[in-house]
């Protein structure tokens, strides 16, 4: 076989043989989800029309549990426009923005073209009878420029609090705690400075040319079934007043660590009694961050990099070498991987000016090995990986699996969620407006739409449909049905008259399970 690798059918055959051999050895890999490859089962247009109607109704049932209450809260936001010139109410304006992201439209121009047609209006009026017409996206942009857009996020948080109060997520918690993953990401880059609050960077080798960019610290709720819901966004921004007062050489731009403490304070104010476990990457492995978590009575699992916190590594390695009897070691199999956990508890970490502050932390290291088919050599190769975390709680044989595999590794869902928002329909990096306030407003509307789609994707009434068509096709088919298909509006109208119940799937492997 050439270095180009195996052909597709040969690679799959070898992978099946490898999995069969591993299954006999007791190594159970999680099953892989693939979309069905078959022709449509519907034979007539009537059958197809009924299938579209039923699927749309099921999704609207879920959305109807969330959207009307949220729109009512949004209607309470003070309207900065001239009352004598208002043509579209606040709820219509913000609903338009939410639909743009819920339907995965990539720009304001695209939204003007797709969401202002008569068929969509006719279908929406069955749910919102007061809807007369859709505004222009420029009108929405001008509103967001003047609006206190932080109140949009506040209304969204009120909706999340209602769901938490109604115990909708009770079966999706890990050790009865809410997992919050926090990570920063760049939103977009531009060559012109449209607002002094944008961060800036100098490009090396281009005669001091500067680029301006928006950067956001995102906090999301991560659940055991794989669902990720946006929670809070903290925008990094320059303080122009501070820059003029301080020496230009000493002044530094806003950064993730500064934004973390602002976000943590807001998170505690919004959810003062909620039991949180923070999942953080290696940037946050420092004393002030862990001190803040202890002050707010939060647990945490923080990635510990090899070259980070050398004093902690030195003591942890020394304690692990002293464990000759293996009392602080556990070997287990998980998802086809041979794992070896080692940990060291009660490590004193000194930090701050003159190392006057001290924290007691716990370190756990996971080394694992797994087999894969090498596409070049055709043979089975054993690959290894190594992970380390700082834990707020002492590690033992009973909790090491839960804290490492079921908690700390869930942080990767946050990274996957950022990639999804950037590259799978939500246009996270698209500049919907250069104006700072409008940019933030579109960001909050995008998170509302993302939440609606995530809950619909993980609702029990829709998961079998999702497994048949796929996630992106699921959203696309709903968009086509609402915008282009003439639906039975009387049946849609009855959805608003019958109280429904929001039920979420609990299984983590719902994509491959027979009856989720």
mmCIF file of N, CA and C in Angstrom, residues 316-425:
data_model
loop_
_atom_site.group_PDB
_atom_site.id
_atom_site.type_symbol
_atom_site.label_atom_id
_atom_site.label_comp_id
_atom_site.label_asym_id
_atom_site.label_seq_id
_atom_site.Cartn_x
_atom_site.Cartn_y
_atom_site.Cartn_z
ATOM 1 N N UNK A 316 4.127 17.574 43.793
ATOM 2 C CA UNK A 316 3.235 16.506 43.356
ATOM 3 C C UNK A 316 4.033 15.293 42.875
ATOM 4 N N UNK A 317 5.069 15.522 42.075
ATOM 5 C CA UNK A 317 5.884 14.406 41.592
ATOM 6 C C UNK A 317 6.589 13.693 42.740
ATOM 7 N N UNK A 318 7.044 14.463 43.730
ATOM 8 C CA UNK A 318 7.707 13.850 44.877
ATOM 9 C C UNK A 318 6.736 12.956 45.655
ATOM 10 N N UNK A 319 5.524 13.431 45.869
ATOM 11 C CA UNK A 319 4.535 12.626 46.601
ATOM 12 C C UNK A 319 4.145 11.373 45.816
ATOM 13 N N UNK A 320 4.046 11.495 44.490
ATOM 14 C CA UNK A 320 3.676 10.329 43.675
ATOM 15 C C UNK A 320 4.787 9.278 43.683
ATOM 16 N N UNK A 321 6.059 9.732 43.723
ATOM 17 C CA UNK A 321 7.161 8.767 43.784
ATOM 18 C C UNK A 321 7.193 8.027 45.116
ATOM 19 N N UNK A 322 6.747 8.682 46.180
ATOM 20 C CA UNK A 322 6.723 8.048 47.500
ATOM 21 C C UNK A 322 5.620 7.006 47.633
ATOM 22 N N UNK A 323 4.658 7.046 46.721
ATOM 23 C CA UNK A 323 3.529 6.101 46.789
ATOM 24 C C UNK A 323 3.933 4.767 46.159
ATOM 25 N N UNK A 324 4.790 4.035 46.848
ATOM 26 C CA UNK A 324 5.287 2.757 46.322
ATOM 27 C C UNK A 324 4.240 1.647 46.410
ATOM 28 N N UNK A 325 3.257 1.776 47.294
ATOM 29 C CA UNK A 325 2.234 0.746 47.459
ATOM 30 C C UNK A 325 1.033 0.959 46.528
ATOM 31 N N UNK A 326 1.016 2.049 45.804
ATOM 32 C CA UNK A 326 -0.087 2.310 44.881
ATOM 33 C C UNK A 326 -1.382 2.698 45.555
ATOM 34 N N UNK A 327 -1.300 3.305 46.749
ATOM 35 C CA UNK A 327 -2.515 3.724 47.442
ATOM 36 C C UNK A 327 -3.175 4.919 46.752
ATOM 37 N N UNK A 328 -2.386 5.707 46.056
ATOM 38 C CA UNK A 328 -2.908 6.880 45.371
ATOM 39 C C UNK A 328 -2.792 6.683 43.864
ATOM 40 N N UNK A 329 -3.181 5.508 43.426
ATOM 41 C CA UNK A 329 -3.106 5.154 42.007
ATOM 42 C C UNK A 329 -4.307 4.277 41.668
ATOM 43 N N UNK A 330 -4.854 4.465 40.479
ATOM 44 C CA UNK A 330 -5.997 3.665 40.040
ATOM 45 C C UNK A 330 -5.867 3.403 38.542
ATOM 46 N N UNK A 331 -6.037 2.128 38.168
ATOM 47 C CA UNK A 331 -6.064 1.750 36.761
ATOM 48 C C UNK A 331 -7.467 1.299 36.400
ATOM 49 N N UNK A 332 -7.958 1.772 35.263
ATOM 50 C CA UNK A 332 -9.305 1.425 34.829
ATOM 51 C C UNK A 332 -9.410 1.560 33.317
ATOM 52 N N UNK A 333 -10.490 1.008 32.759
ATOM 53 C CA UNK A 333 -10.781 1.124 31.334
ATOM 54 C C UNK A 333 -11.978 2.047 31.162
ATOM 55 N N UNK A 334 -11.852 2.940 30.181
ATOM 56 C CA UNK A 334 -12.950 3.878 29.918
ATOM 57 C C UNK A 334 -12.949 4.218 28.440
ATOM 58 N N UNK A 335 -14.060 3.884 27.782
ATOM 59 C CA UNK A 335 -14.231 4.172 26.360
ATOM 60 C C UNK A 335 -13.075 3.620 25.519
ATOM 61 N N UNK A 336 -12.687 2.381 25.827
ATOM 62 C CA UNK A 336 -11.645 1.738 25.058
ATOM 63 C C UNK A 336 -10.241 2.191 25.382
ATOM 64 N N UNK A 337 -10.070 2.973 26.431
ATOM 65 C CA UNK A 337 -8.754 3.491 26.792
ATOM 66 C C UNK A 337 -8.288 2.873 28.111
ATOM 67 N N UNK A 338 -7.028 2.513 28.154
ATOM 68 C CA UNK A 338 -6.405 2.020 29.380
ATOM 69 C C UNK A 338 -5.900 3.236 30.146
ATOM 70 N N UNK A 339 -6.539 3.534 31.259
ATOM 71 C CA UNK A 339 -6.205 4.742 32.012
ATOM 72 C C UNK A 339 -5.467 4.400 33.300
ATOM 73 N N UNK A 340 -4.507 5.228 33.630
ATOM 74 C CA UNK A 340 -3.798 5.129 34.914
ATOM 75 C C UNK A 340 -3.843 6.501 35.577
ATOM 76 N N UNK A 341 -4.528 6.568 36.704
ATOM 77 C CA UNK A 341 -4.634 7.823 37.456
ATOM 78 C C UNK A 341 -3.654 7.797 38.625
ATOM 79 N N UNK A 342 -2.967 8.907 38.817
ATOM 80 C CA UNK A 342 -2.143 9.124 40.002
ATOM 81 C C UNK A 342 -2.448 10.504 40.546
ATOM 82 N N UNK A 343 -2.464 10.623 41.845
ATOM 83 C CA UNK A 343 -2.824 11.913 42.417
ATOM 84 C C UNK A 343 -2.027 12.192 43.683
ATOM 85 N N UNK A 344 -1.986 13.479 44.020
ATOM 86 C CA UNK A 344 -1.326 13.950 45.241
ATOM 87 C C UNK A 344 -2.208 15.017 45.873
ATOM 88 N N UNK A 345 -2.624 14.785 47.093
ATOM 89 C CA UNK A 345 -3.522 15.701 47.798
ATOM 90 C C UNK A 345 -2.757 16.596 48.779
ATOM 91 N N UNK A 346 -3.462 17.648 49.204
ATOM 92 C CA UNK A 346 -2.964 18.537 50.262
ATOM 93 C C UNK A 346 -1.610 19.165 49.902
ATOM 94 N N UNK A 347 -1.546 19.771 48.724
ATOM 95 C CA UNK A 347 -0.332 20.473 48.310
ATOM 96 C C UNK A 347 -0.499 21.958 48.645
ATOM 97 N N UNK A 348 0.471 22.514 49.364
ATOM 98 C CA UNK A 348 0.433 23.926 49.726
ATOM 99 C C UNK A 348 1.036 24.754 48.592
ATOM 100 N N UNK A 349 0.242 25.676 48.089
ATOM 101 C CA UNK A 349 0.683 26.535 46.989
ATOM 102 C C UNK A 349 0.741 27.976 47.491
ATOM 103 N N UNK A 350 1.931 28.570 47.490
ATOM 104 C CA UNK A 350 2.133 29.947 47.922
ATOM 105 C C UNK A 350 2.183 30.854 46.697
ATOM 106 N N UNK A 351 1.558 32.015 46.805
ATOM 107 C CA UNK A 351 1.497 32.929 45.666
ATOM 108 C C UNK A 351 1.340 34.348 46.185
ATOM 109 N N UNK A 352 1.314 35.282 45.250
ATOM 110 C CA UNK A 352 1.140 36.683 45.607
ATOM 111 C C UNK A 352 2.468 37.364 45.903
ATOM 112 N N UNK A 353 2.393 38.652 46.264
ATOM 113 C CA UNK A 353 3.599 39.427 46.563
ATOM 114 C C UNK A 353 4.296 38.842 47.794
ATOM 115 N N UNK A 354 5.544 38.467 47.613
ATOM 116 C CA UNK A 354 6.283 37.878 48.711
ATOM 117 C C UNK A 354 5.779 36.506 49.129
ATOM 118 N N UNK A 355 4.932 35.895 48.286
ATOM 119 C CA UNK A 355 4.350 34.575 48.588
ATOM 120 C C UNK A 355 3.705 34.540 49.983
ATOM 121 N N UNK A 356 2.940 35.583 50.258
ATOM 122 C CA UNK A 356 2.294 35.667 51.569
ATOM 123 C C UNK A 356 0.951 34.953 51.609
ATOM 124 N N UNK A 357 0.411 34.644 50.434
ATOM 125 C CA UNK A 357 -0.874 33.955 50.394
ATOM 126 C C UNK A 357 -0.647 32.475 50.125
ATOM 127 N N UNK A 358 -1.580 31.653 50.616
ATOM 128 C CA UNK A 358 -1.400 30.207 50.473
ATOM 129 C C UNK A 358 -2.747 29.539 50.218
ATOM 130 N N UNK A 359 -2.719 28.490 49.404
ATOM 131 C CA UNK A 359 -3.902 27.683 49.105
ATOM 132 C C UNK A 359 -3.537 26.208 49.196
ATOM 133 N N UNK A 360 -4.489 25.401 49.587
ATOM 134 C CA UNK A 360 -4.314 23.949 49.578
ATOM 135 C C UNK A 360 -5.020 23.398 48.348
ATOM 136 N N UNK A 361 -4.268 22.758 47.451
ATOM 137 C CA UNK A 361 -4.829 22.236 46.212
ATOM 138 C C UNK A 361 -4.477 20.764 46.072
ATOM 139 N N UNK A 362 -5.066 20.124 45.059
ATOM 140 C CA UNK A 362 -4.883 18.695 44.829
ATOM 141 C C UNK A 362 -4.627 18.493 43.334
ATOM 142 N N UNK A 363 -3.671 17.639 43.012
ATOM 143 C CA UNK A 363 -3.250 17.418 41.624
ATOM 144 C C UNK A 363 -3.518 15.968 41.243
ATOM 145 N N UNK A 364 -4.076 15.783 40.031
ATOM 146 C CA UNK A 364 -4.326 14.436 39.517
ATOM 147 C C UNK A 364 -3.801 14.363 38.084
ATOM 148 N N UNK A 365 -3.131 13.255 37.769
ATOM 149 C CA UNK A 365 -2.559 13.030 36.448
ATOM 150 C C UNK A 365 -3.167 11.770 35.858
ATOM 151 N N UNK A 366 -3.562 11.841 34.595
ATOM 152 C CA UNK A 366 -4.132 10.685 33.897
ATOM 153 C C UNK A 366 -3.266 10.363 32.684
ATOM 154 N N UNK A 367 -2.729 9.143 32.651
ATOM 155 C CA UNK A 367 -1.996 8.649 31.497
ATOM 156 C C UNK A 367 -2.812 7.527 30.869
ATOM 157 N N UNK A 368 -3.009 7.596 29.567
ATOM 158 C CA UNK A 368 -3.872 6.619 28.914
ATOM 159 C C UNK A 368 -3.260 6.158 27.601
ATOM 160 N N UNK A 369 -3.660 4.946 27.221
ATOM 161 C CA UNK A 369 -3.191 4.349 25.966
ATOM 162 C C UNK A 369 -4.392 3.782 25.224
ATOM 163 N N UNK A 370 -4.377 3.901 23.888
ATOM 164 C CA UNK A 370 -5.479 3.400 23.077
ATOM 165 C C UNK A 370 -4.935 2.993 21.713
ATOM 166 N N UNK A 371 -5.630 2.077 21.069
ATOM 167 C CA UNK A 371 -5.190 1.523 19.786
ATOM 168 C C UNK A 371 -5.985 2.136 18.638
ATOM 169 N N UNK A 372 -5.286 2.369 17.520
ATOM 170 C CA UNK A 372 -5.919 2.891 16.315
ATOM 171 C C UNK A 372 -5.257 2.271 15.091
ATOM 172 N N UNK A 373 -5.947 2.369 13.964
ATOM 173 C CA UNK A 373 -5.394 1.914 12.687
ATOM 174 C C UNK A 373 -4.581 3.045 12.078
ATOM 175 N N UNK A 374 -3.314 2.782 11.794
ATOM 176 C CA UNK A 374 -2.471 3.766 11.126
ATOM 177 C C UNK A 374 -2.813 3.758 9.632
ATOM 178 N N UNK A 375 -3.304 4.876 9.070
ATOM 179 C CA UNK A 375 -3.709 4.875 7.656
ATOM 180 C C UNK A 375 -2.552 4.671 6.684
ATOM 181 N N UNK A 376 -1.315 4.873 7.120
ATOM 182 C CA UNK A 376 -0.169 4.724 6.219
ATOM 183 C C UNK A 376 0.404 3.319 6.250
ATOM 184 N N UNK A 377 0.575 2.766 7.461
ATOM 185 C CA UNK A 377 1.226 1.454 7.580
ATOM 186 C C UNK A 377 0.245 0.297 7.594
ATOM 187 N N UNK A 378 -1.081 0.587 7.683
ATOM 188 C CA UNK A 378 -2.148 -0.412 7.709
ATOM 189 C C UNK A 378 -2.189 -1.209 9.018
ATOM 190 N N UNK A 379 -1.231 -0.976 9.889
ATOM 191 C CA UNK A 379 -1.172 -1.765 11.115
ATOM 192 C C UNK A 379 -1.833 -1.059 12.277
ATOM 193 N N UNK A 380 -1.926 -1.794 13.393
ATOM 194 C CA UNK A 380 -2.483 -1.254 14.628
ATOM 195 C C UNK A 380 -1.363 -0.587 15.410
ATOM 196 N N UNK A 381 -1.567 0.665 15.787
ATOM 197 C CA UNK A 381 -0.577 1.400 16.566
ATOM 198 C C UNK A 381 -1.192 1.782 17.906
ATOM 199 N N UNK A 382 -0.366 1.827 18.918
ATOM 200 C CA UNK A 382 -0.805 2.239 20.250
ATOM 201 C C UNK A 382 -0.400 3.685 20.471
ATOM 202 N N UNK A 383 -1.376 4.514 20.741
ATOM 203 C CA UNK A 383 -1.127 5.930 20.997
ATOM 204 C C UNK A 383 -1.327 6.213 22.479
ATOM 205 N N UNK A 384 -0.634 7.231 22.950
ATOM 206 C CA UNK A 384 -0.718 7.593 24.367
ATOM 207 C C UNK A 384 -1.047 9.077 24.504
ATOM 208 N N UNK A 385 -1.611 9.425 25.621
ATOM 209 C CA UNK A 385 -1.887 10.827 25.941
ATOM 210 C C UNK A 385 -1.758 11.012 27.442
ATOM 211 N N UNK A 386 -1.570 12.246 27.838
ATOM 212 C CA UNK A 386 -1.371 12.561 29.255
ATOM 213 C C UNK A 386 -2.123 13.842 29.590
ATOM 214 N N UNK A 387 -2.867 13.817 30.686
ATOM 215 C CA UNK A 387 -3.640 14.973 31.117
ATOM 216 C C UNK A 387 -3.413 15.191 32.603
ATOM 217 N N UNK A 388 -3.436 16.445 33.022
ATOM 218 C CA UNK A 388 -3.269 16.768 34.442
ATOM 219 C C UNK A 388 -4.210 17.903 34.809
ATOM 220 N N UNK A 389 -4.758 17.830 36.010
ATOM 221 C CA UNK A 389 -5.692 18.849 36.481
ATOM 222 C C UNK A 389 -5.397 19.224 37.929
ATOM 223 N N UNK A 390 -5.775 20.452 38.281
ATOM 224 C CA UNK A 390 -5.817 20.890 39.675
ATOM 225 C C UNK A 390 -7.255 20.768 40.137
ATOM 226 N N UNK A 391 -7.459 20.111 41.256
ATOM 227 C CA UNK A 391 -8.808 19.898 41.776
ATOM 228 C C UNK A 391 -8.999 20.680 43.070
ATOM 229 N N UNK A 392 -10.198 21.218 43.233
ATOM 230 C CA UNK A 392 -10.515 21.911 44.485
ATOM 231 C C UNK A 392 -10.789 20.926 45.615
ATOM 232 N N UNK A 393 -11.151 19.688 45.274
ATOM 233 C CA UNK A 393 -11.483 18.667 46.260
ATOM 234 C C UNK A 393 -10.412 17.583 46.287
ATOM 235 N N UNK A 394 -10.176 16.959 47.422
ATOM 236 C CA UNK A 394 -9.231 15.838 47.471
ATOM 237 C C UNK A 394 -9.679 14.707 46.542
ATOM 238 N N UNK A 395 -8.705 14.037 45.936
ATOM 239 C CA UNK A 395 -8.968 12.952 45.000
ATOM 240 C C UNK A 395 -8.812 11.618 45.724
ATOM 241 N N UNK A 396 -9.711 10.685 45.441
ATOM 242 C CA UNK A 396 -9.588 9.329 45.962
ATOM 243 C C UNK A 396 -10.108 8.352 44.908
ATOM 244 N N UNK A 397 -10.081 7.077 45.234
ATOM 245 C CA UNK A 397 -10.491 6.063 44.263
ATOM 246 C C UNK A 397 -11.974 6.174 43.901
ATOM 247 N N UNK A 398 -12.781 6.703 44.793
ATOM 248 C CA UNK A 398 -14.215 6.764 44.553
ATOM 249 C C UNK A 398 -14.604 7.910 43.615
ATOM 250 N N UNK A 399 -13.854 9.010 43.647
ATOM 251 C CA UNK A 399 -14.297 10.177 42.874
ATOM 252 C C UNK A 399 -13.392 10.536 41.703
ATOM 253 N N UNK A 400 -12.281 9.807 41.502
ATOM 254 C CA UNK A 400 -11.343 10.205 40.454
ATOM 255 C C UNK A 400 -11.971 10.088 39.064
ATOM 256 N N UNK A 401 -12.785 9.059 38.840
ATOM 257 C CA UNK A 401 -13.439 8.910 37.533
ATOM 258 C C UNK A 401 -14.437 10.037 37.295
ATOM 259 N N UNK A 402 -15.254 10.350 38.297
ATOM 260 C CA UNK A 402 -16.256 11.400 38.122
ATOM 261 C C UNK A 402 -15.607 12.763 37.892
ATOM 262 N N UNK A 403 -14.593 13.077 38.676
ATOM 263 C CA UNK A 403 -14.014 14.414 38.589
ATOM 264 C C UNK A 403 -13.169 14.604 37.327
ATOM 265 N N UNK A 404 -12.536 13.548 36.859
ATOM 266 C CA UNK A 404 -11.665 13.680 35.673
ATOM 267 C C UNK A 404 -12.413 13.387 34.376
ATOM 268 N N UNK A 405 -13.005 12.194 34.283
ATOM 269 C CA UNK A 405 -13.646 11.792 33.027
ATOM 270 C C UNK A 405 -14.998 12.454 32.810
ATOM 271 N N UNK A 406 -15.793 12.569 33.869
ATOM 272 C CA UNK A 406 -17.159 13.065 33.716
ATOM 273 C C UNK A 406 -17.291 14.557 33.957
ATOM 274 N N UNK A 407 -16.281 15.170 34.550
ATOM 275 C CA UNK A 407 -16.325 16.616 34.791
ATOM 276 C C UNK A 407 -15.273 17.349 33.953
ATOM 277 N N UNK A 408 -13.998 17.127 34.273
ATOM 278 C CA UNK A 408 -12.934 17.926 33.660
ATOM 279 C C UNK A 408 -12.917 17.807 32.143
ATOM 280 N N UNK A 409 -13.145 16.605 31.616
ATOM 281 C CA UNK A 409 -13.121 16.430 30.162
ATOM 282 C C UNK A 409 -14.302 17.101 29.475
ATOM 283 N N UNK A 410 -15.345 17.426 30.179
ATOM 284 C CA UNK A 410 -16.487 18.117 29.580
ATOM 285 C C UNK A 410 -16.122 19.525 29.112
ATOM 286 N N UNK A 411 -14.976 20.029 29.556
ATOM 287 C CA UNK A 411 -14.544 21.350 29.089
ATOM 288 C C UNK A 411 -14.375 21.365 27.572
ATOM 289 N N UNK A 412 -14.085 20.204 26.988
ATOM 290 C CA UNK A 412 -13.906 20.143 25.539
ATOM 291 C C UNK A 412 -15.205 20.462 24.803
ATOM 292 N N UNK A 413 -16.346 20.259 25.462
ATOM 293 C CA UNK A 413 -17.613 20.631 24.833
ATOM 294 C C UNK A 413 -17.699 22.130 24.599
ATOM 295 N N UNK A 414 -17.084 22.923 25.477
ATOM 296 C CA UNK A 414 -17.055 24.367 25.281
ATOM 297 C C UNK A 414 -16.262 24.728 24.035
ATOM 298 N N UNK A 415 -15.109 24.072 23.838
ATOM 299 C CA UNK A 415 -14.310 24.342 22.641
ATOM 300 C C UNK A 415 -15.061 23.912 21.386
ATOM 301 N N UNK A 416 -15.736 22.777 21.456
ATOM 302 C CA UNK A 416 -16.541 22.341 20.307
ATOM 303 C C UNK A 416 -17.679 23.313 20.040
ATOM 304 N N UNK A 417 -18.260 23.862 21.103
ATOM 305 C CA UNK A 417 -19.366 24.806 20.946
ATOM 306 C C UNK A 417 -18.892 26.086 20.260
ATOM 307 N N UNK A 418 -17.696 26.565 20.611
ATOM 308 C CA UNK A 418 -17.154 27.759 19.952
ATOM 309 C C UNK A 418 -16.932 27.500 18.464
ATOM 310 N N UNK A 419 -16.394 26.323 18.129
ATOM 311 C CA UNK A 419 -16.201 25.975 16.721
ATOM 312 C C UNK A 419 -17.541 25.898 15.990
ATOM 313 N N UNK A 420 -18.564 25.357 16.667
ATOM 314 C CA UNK A 420 -19.882 25.266 16.046
ATOM 315 C C UNK A 420 -20.447 26.657 15.776
ATOM 316 N N UNK A 421 -20.315 27.565 16.730
ATOM 317 C CA UNK A 421 -20.837 28.914 16.538
ATOM 318 C C UNK A 421 -20.071 29.664 15.457
ATOM 319 N N UNK A 422 -18.811 29.317 15.264
ATOM 320 C CA UNK A 422 -18.015 30.006 14.251
ATOM 321 C C UNK A 422 -18.222 29.446 12.853
ATOM 322 N N UNK A 423 -18.370 28.126 12.742
ATOM 323 C CA UNK A 423 -18.297 27.490 11.422
ATOM 324 C C UNK A 423 -19.532 26.687 11.033
ATOM 325 N N UNK A 424 -20.539 26.596 11.895
ATOM 326 C CA UNK A 424 -21.691 25.767 11.573
ATOM 327 C C UNK A 424 -23.004 26.542 11.664
ATOM 328 N N UNK A 425 -22.998 27.770 11.141
ATOM 329 C CA UNK A 425 -24.266 28.439 10.935
ATOM 330 C C UNK A 425 -24.527 29.696 11.727
#
